[in-house]
GROMACS .gro file of C-alpha atoms in nm:
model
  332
    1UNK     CA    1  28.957  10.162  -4.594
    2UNK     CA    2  29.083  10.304  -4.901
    3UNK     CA    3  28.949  10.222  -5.315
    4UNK     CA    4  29.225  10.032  -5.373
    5UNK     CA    5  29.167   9.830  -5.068
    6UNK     CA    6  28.825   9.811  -5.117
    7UNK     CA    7  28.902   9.639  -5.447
    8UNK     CA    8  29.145   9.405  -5.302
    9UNK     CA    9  28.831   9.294  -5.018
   10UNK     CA   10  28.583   9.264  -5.311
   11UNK     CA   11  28.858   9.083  -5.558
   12UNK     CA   12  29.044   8.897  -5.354
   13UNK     CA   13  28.871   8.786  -5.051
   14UNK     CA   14  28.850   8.419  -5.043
   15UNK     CA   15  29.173   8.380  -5.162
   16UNK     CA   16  29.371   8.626  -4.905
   17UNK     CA   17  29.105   8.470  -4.647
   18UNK     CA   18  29.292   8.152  -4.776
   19UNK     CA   19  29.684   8.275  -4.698
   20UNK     CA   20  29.556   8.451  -4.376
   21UNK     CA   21  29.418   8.114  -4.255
   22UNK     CA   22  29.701   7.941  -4.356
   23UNK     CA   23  30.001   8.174  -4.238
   24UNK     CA   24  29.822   8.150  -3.912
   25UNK     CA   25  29.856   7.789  -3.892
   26UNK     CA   26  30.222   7.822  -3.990
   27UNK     CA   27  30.293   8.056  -3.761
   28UNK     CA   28  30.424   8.299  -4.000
   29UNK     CA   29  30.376   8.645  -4.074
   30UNK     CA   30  30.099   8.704  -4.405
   31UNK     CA   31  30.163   9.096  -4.409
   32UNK     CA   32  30.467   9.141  -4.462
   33UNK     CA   33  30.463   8.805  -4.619
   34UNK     CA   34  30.828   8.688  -4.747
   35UNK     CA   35  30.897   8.525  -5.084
   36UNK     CA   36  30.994   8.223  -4.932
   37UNK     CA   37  30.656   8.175  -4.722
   38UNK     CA   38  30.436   8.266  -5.091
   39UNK     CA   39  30.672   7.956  -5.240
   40UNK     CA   40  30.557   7.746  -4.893
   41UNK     CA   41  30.180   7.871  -4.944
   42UNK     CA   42  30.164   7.742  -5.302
   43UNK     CA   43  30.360   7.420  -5.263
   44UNK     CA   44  30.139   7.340  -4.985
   45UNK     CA   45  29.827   7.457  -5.129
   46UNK     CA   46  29.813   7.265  -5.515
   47UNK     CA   47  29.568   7.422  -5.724
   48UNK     CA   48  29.600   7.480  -6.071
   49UNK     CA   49  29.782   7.742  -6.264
   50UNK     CA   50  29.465   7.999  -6.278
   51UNK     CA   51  29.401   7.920  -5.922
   52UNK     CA   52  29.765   7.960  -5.841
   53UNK     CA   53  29.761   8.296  -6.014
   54UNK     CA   54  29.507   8.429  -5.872
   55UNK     CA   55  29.608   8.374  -5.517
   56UNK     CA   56  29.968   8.532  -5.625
   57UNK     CA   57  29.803   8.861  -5.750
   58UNK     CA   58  29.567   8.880  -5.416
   59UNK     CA   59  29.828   8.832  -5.183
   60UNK     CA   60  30.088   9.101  -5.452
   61UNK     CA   61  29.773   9.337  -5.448
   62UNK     CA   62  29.774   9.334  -5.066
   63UNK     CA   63  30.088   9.390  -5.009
   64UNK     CA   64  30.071   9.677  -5.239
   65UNK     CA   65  29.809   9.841  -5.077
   66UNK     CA   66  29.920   9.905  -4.797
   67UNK     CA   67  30.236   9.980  -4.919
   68UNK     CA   68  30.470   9.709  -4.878
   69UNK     CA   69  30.660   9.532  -5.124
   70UNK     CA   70  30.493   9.239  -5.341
   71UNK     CA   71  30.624   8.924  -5.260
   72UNK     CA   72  30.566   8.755  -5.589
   73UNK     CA   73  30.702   9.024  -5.793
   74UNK     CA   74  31.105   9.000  -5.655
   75UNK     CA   75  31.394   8.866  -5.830
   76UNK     CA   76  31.471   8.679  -5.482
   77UNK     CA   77  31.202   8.424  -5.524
   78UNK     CA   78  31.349   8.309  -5.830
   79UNK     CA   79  31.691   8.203  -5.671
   80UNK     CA   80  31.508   8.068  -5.362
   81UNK     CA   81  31.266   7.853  -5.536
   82UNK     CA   82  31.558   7.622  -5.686
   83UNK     CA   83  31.773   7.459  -5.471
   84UNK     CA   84  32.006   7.363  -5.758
   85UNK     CA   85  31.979   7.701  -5.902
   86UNK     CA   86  32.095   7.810  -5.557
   87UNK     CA   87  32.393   7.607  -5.577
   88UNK     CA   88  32.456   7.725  -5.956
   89UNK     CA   89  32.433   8.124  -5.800
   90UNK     CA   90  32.648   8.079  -5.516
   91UNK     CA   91  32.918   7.891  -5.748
   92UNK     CA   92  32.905   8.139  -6.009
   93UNK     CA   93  32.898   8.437  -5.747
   94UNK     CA   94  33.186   8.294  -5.586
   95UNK     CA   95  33.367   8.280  -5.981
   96UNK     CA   96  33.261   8.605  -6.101
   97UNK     CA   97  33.393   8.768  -5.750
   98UNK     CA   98  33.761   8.649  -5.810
   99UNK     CA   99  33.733   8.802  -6.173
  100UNK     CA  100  33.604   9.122  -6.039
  101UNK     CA  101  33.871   9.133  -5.726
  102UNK     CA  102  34.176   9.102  -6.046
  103UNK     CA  103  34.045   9.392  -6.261
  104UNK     CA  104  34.199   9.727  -6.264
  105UNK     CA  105  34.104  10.042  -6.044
  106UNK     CA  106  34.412  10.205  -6.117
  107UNK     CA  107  34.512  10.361  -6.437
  108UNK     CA  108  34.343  10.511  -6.759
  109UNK     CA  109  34.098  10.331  -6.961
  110UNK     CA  110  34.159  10.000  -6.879
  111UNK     CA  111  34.088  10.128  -6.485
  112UNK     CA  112  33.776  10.236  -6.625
  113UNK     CA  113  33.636   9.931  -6.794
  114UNK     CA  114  33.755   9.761  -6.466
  115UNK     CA  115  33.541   9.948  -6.205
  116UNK     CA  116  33.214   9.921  -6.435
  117UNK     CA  117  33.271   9.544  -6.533
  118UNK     CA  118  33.359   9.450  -6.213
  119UNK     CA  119  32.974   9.597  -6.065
  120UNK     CA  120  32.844   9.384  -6.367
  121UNK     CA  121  32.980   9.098  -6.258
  122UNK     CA  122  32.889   9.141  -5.872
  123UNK     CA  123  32.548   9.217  -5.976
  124UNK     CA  124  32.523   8.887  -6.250
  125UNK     CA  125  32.707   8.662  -5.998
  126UNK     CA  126  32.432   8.807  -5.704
  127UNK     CA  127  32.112   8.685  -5.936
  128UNK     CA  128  32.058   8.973  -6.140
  129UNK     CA  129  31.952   8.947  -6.509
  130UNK     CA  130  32.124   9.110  -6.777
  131UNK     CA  131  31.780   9.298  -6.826
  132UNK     CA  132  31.735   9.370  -6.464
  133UNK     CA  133  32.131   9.466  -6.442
  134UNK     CA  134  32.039   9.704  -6.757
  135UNK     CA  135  31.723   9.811  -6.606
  136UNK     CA  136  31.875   9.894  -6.280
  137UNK     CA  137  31.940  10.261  -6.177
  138UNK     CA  138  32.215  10.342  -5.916
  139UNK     CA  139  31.965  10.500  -5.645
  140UNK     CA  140  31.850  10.133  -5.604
  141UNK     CA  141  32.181  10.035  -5.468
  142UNK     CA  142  32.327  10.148  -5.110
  143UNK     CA  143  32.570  10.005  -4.865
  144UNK     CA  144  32.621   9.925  -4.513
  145UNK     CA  145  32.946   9.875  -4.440
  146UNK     CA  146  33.123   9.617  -4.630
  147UNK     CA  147  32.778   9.499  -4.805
  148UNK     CA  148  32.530   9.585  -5.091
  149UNK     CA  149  32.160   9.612  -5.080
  150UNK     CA  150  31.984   9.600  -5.399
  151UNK     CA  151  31.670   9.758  -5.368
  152UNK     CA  152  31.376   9.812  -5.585
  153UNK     CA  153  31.163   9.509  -5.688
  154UNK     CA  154  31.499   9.326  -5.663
  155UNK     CA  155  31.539   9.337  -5.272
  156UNK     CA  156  31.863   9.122  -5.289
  157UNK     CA  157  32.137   9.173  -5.017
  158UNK     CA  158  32.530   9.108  -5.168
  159UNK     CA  159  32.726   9.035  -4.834
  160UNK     CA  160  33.109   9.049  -4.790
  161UNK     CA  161  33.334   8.732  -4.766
  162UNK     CA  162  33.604   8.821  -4.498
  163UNK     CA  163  33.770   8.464  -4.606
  164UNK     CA  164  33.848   8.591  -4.965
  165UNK     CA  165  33.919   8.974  -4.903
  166UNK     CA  166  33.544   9.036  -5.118
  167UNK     CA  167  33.367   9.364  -5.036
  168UNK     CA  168  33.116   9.454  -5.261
  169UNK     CA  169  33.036   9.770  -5.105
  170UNK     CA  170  33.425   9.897  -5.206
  171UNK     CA  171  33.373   9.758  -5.539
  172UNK     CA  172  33.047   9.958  -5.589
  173UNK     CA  173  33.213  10.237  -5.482
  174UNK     CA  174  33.465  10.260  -5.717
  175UNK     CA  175  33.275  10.263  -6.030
  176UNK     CA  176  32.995  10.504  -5.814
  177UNK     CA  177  33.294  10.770  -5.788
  178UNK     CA  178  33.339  10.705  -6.170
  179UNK     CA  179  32.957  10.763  -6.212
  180UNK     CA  180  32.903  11.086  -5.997
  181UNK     CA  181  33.286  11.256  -6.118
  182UNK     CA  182  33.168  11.195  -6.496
  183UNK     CA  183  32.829  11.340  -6.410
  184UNK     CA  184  32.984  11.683  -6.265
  185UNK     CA  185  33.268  11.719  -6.462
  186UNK     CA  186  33.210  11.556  -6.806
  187UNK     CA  187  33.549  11.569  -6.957
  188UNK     CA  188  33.712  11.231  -7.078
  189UNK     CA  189  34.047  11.384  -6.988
  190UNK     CA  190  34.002  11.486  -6.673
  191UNK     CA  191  33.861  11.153  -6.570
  192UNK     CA  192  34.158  10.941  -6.740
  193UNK     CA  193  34.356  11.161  -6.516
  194UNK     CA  194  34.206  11.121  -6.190
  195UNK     CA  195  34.210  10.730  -6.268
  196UNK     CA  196  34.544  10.740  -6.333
  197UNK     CA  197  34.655  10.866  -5.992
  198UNK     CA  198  34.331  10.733  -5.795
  199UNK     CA  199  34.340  11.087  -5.683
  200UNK     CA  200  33.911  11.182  -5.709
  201UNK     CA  201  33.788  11.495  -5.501
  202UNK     CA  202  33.555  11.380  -5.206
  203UNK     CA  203  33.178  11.355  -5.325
  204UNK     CA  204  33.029  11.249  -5.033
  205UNK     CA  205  32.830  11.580  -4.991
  206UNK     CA  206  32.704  11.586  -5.398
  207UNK     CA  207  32.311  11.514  -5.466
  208UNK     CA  208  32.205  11.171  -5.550
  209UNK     CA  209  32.111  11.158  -5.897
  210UNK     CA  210  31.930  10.875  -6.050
  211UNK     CA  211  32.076  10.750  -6.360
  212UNK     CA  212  32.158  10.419  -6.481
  213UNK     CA  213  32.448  10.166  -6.352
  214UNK     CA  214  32.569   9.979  -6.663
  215UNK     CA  215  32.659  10.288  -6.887
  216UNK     CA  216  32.850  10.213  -7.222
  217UNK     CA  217  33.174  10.245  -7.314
  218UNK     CA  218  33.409  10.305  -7.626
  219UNK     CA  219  33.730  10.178  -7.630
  220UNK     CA  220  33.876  10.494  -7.614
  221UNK     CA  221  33.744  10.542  -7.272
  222UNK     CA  222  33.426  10.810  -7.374
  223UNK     CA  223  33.151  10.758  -7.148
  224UNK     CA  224  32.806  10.884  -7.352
  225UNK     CA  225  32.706  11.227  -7.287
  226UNK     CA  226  32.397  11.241  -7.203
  227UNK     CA  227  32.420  10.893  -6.995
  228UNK     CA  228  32.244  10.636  -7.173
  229UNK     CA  229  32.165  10.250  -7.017
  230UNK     CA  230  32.362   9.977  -7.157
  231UNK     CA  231  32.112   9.698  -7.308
  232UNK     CA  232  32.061   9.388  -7.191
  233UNK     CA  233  32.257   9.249  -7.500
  234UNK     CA  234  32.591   9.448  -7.437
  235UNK     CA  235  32.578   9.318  -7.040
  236UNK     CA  236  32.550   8.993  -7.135
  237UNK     CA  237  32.845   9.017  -7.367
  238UNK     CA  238  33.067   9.201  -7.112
  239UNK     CA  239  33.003   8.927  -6.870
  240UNK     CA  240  33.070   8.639  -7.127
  241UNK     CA  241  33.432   8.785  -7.240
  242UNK     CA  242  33.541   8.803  -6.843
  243UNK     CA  243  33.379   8.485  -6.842
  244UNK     CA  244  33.562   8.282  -7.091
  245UNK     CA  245  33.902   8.476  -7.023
  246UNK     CA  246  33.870   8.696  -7.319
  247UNK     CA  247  33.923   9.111  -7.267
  248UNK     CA  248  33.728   9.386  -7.374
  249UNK     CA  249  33.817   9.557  -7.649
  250UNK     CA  250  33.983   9.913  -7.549
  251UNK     CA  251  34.259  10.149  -7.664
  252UNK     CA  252  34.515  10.306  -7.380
  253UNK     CA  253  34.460  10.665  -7.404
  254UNK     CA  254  34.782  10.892  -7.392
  255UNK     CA  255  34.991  10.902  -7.048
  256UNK     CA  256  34.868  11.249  -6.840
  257UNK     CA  257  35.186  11.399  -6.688
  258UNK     CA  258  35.114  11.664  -6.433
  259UNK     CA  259  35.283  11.791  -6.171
  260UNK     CA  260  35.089  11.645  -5.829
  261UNK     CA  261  35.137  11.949  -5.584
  262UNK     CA  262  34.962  12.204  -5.848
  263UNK     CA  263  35.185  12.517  -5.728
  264UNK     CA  264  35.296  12.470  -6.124
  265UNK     CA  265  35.177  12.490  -6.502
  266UNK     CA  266  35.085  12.166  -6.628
  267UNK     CA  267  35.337  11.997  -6.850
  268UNK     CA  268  35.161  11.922  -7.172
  269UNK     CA  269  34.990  11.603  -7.234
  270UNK     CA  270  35.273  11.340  -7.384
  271UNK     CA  271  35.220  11.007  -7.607
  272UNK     CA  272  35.448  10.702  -7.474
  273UNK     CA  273  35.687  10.602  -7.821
  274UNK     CA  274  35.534  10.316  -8.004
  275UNK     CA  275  35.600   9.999  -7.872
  276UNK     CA  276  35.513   9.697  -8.122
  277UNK     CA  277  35.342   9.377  -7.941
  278UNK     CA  278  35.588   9.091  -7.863
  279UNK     CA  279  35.347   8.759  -7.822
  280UNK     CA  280  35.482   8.511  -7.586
  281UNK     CA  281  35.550   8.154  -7.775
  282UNK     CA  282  35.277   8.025  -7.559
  283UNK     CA  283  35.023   8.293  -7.597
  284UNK     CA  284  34.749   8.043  -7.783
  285UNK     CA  285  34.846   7.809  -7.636
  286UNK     CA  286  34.759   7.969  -7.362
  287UNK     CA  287  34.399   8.138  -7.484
  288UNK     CA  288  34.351   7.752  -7.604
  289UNK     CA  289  34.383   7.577  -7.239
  290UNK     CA  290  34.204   7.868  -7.064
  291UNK     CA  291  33.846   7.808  -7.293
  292UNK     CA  292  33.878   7.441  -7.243
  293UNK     CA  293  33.853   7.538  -6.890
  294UNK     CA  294  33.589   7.710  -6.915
  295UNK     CA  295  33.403   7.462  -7.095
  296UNK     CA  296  33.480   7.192  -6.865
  297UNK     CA  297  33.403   7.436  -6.531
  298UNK     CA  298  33.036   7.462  -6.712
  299UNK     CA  299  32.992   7.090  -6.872
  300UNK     CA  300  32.817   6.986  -6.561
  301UNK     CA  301  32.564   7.207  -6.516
  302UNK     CA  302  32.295   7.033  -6.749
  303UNK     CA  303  32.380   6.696  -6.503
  304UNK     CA  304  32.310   6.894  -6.207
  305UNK     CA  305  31.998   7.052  -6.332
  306UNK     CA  306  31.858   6.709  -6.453
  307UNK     CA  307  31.951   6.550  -6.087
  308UNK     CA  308  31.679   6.805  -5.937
  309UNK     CA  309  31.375   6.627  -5.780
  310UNK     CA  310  31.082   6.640  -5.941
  311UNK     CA  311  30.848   6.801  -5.724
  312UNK     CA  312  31.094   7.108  -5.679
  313UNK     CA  313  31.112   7.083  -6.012
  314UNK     CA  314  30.777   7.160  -6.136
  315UNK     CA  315  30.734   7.377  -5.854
  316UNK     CA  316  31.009   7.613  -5.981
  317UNK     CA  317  30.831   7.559  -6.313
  318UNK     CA  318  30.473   7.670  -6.201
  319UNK     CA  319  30.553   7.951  -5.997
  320UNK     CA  320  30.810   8.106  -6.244
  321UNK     CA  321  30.520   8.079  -6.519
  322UNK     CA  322  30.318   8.254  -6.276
  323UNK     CA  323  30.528   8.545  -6.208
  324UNK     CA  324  30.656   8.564  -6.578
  325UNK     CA  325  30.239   8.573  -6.670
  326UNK     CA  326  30.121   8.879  -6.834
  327UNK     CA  327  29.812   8.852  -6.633
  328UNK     CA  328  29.985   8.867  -6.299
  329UNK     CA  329  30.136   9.223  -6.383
  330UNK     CA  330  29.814   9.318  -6.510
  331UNK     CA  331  29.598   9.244  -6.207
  332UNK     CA  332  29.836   9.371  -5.953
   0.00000   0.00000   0.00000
């Protein structure tokens, strides 16, 4: 037996003793325990909130000593405690994957902001946070086939939907390539040109680097050098434009014209003539009707939360208190 758990035994024991006994009667598994059967545990098991926190951090501290992930430290309890909230994720997943599927890939910097918001949106509409999205580097992400896995202390799987044409993993990827060309060859030009032709060299065989996966942009298409995280602030209000219908802010750069078999000198880089705007008669009218539908798409979400039952309720209530508790990071 190692210190750590050693501690756990001397710490811990009546109230592991407790889940042991209890995932035995349920016929479940207590190591590796899942989220969903720590929710079961404490629904089944009222106590109060000191009592329910210190059975979360005994059965988190065993997990973590024997090196498995803590079950009451993952964003995935969080969307399976709520039923309603569950509803509300797959609803606004299945809203912030059509706005993803219509943004650019192709291009210059438009192409650019498209690729990165578009993994913001996958990742809001999957559960994330704006903090965790922040927070999250791109090591924690892989695919399998069409899908996403999160990893981390996220542990959140993003599948495909073969009825609307959504892959996540081919979404990921295209802001990834973004991410690992800028990374080797930092030069705002070169990348503009590679987006406008979709033409990027094969990577496959380039280290993993970590580094984060919302990364700032100016609206001249400049990706920082070194990378620097996007906060939690500038996610949220990338995700609330697309959200609402109104574009990011970005200038075109200049159209790249070179010649696409390279056995010649490239022609010099050329700026398109000044074309003023023309607004369409209808365009507010137009910006007008598409916020009211926003507003009305989201008017009935207080209604739905207030038509929860009770007991789920205060469940989701008491166990996100718990997990949110300083203490509960402390003792695990």
């Amino acid at each position: 037996m190692t210190p750590r758990q050693g501690n756990t035994v001397n710490g811990y024991t009546y109230q592991w003793s407790l889940f042991v006994d209890w995932c035995t009667a349920a016929d479940v598994e207590a190591l590796p325990a899942s989220p969903i059967t720590l929710v079961q545990f404490l629904d089944e098991n009222p106590a109060g909130d000191a009592v329910q926190l210190r059975r979360v951090s005994a059965i988190n501290r065993a997990h973590l000593d024997v090196g498995l992930p803590a079950p009451g430290l993952v964003t995935s309890i969080r969307i399976a405690l709520d039923s309603a909230r569950s509803d509300s994720t797959i609803r606004r997943a299945e809203q912030y994957q059509l706005i993803a599927a219509g943004l650019p890939t192709v291009g210059s910097t438009a192409a650019l902001f498209g690729r990165r918001d578009a993994v913001l949106l996958v990742l809001s509409g999957a559960g994330l946070s704006c903090r965790a999205i922040a927070g999250l580097d791109r090591n924690d992400i892989t695919t399998d086939g069409h899908t996403v896995w999160i990893g981390g202390r996220h542990r959140v799987h993003i599948a495909s939907n073969d009825a609307s044409g959504f892959e996540p993993a081919t979404i990921w990827g295209q802001w990834h390539t973004v991410l690992q060309f800028s990374e080797h060859y930092p030069s705002t030009t070169l990348l503009a040109e590679h987006l406008q032709r979709n033409t990027f060299p094969d990577m496959t065989g380039l280290p993993q680097r970590r580094g984060p996966v919302a990364v700032p942009i100016d609206r001249w298409g400049h990706l920082p050098l070194p990378v620097t995280a996007m906060t939690a602030a500038e996610v949220g209000a990338v995700i609330a434009r697309h959200r609402t219908g109104v574009s990011p802010l970005h200038t075109p750069r200049r159209t790249i014209v070179r010649p696409f078999d390279g056995t010649g000198p490239s022609d010099p880089i050329s700026a398109p003539e000044s074309v003023p705007a023309e607004l369409d008669s209808g365009y507010y009218r137009s910006g007008v009707e598409a916020r009211r539908r926003a507003y009305t798409a989201l008017a009935d979400v207080p209604d739905m939360v207030d038509d929860v039952e009770d007991r789920i309720e205060q469940l989701l209530e008491r166990t996100l208190r718990l997990l949110n508790s300083p203490a509960t990071s402390g003792s695990t």
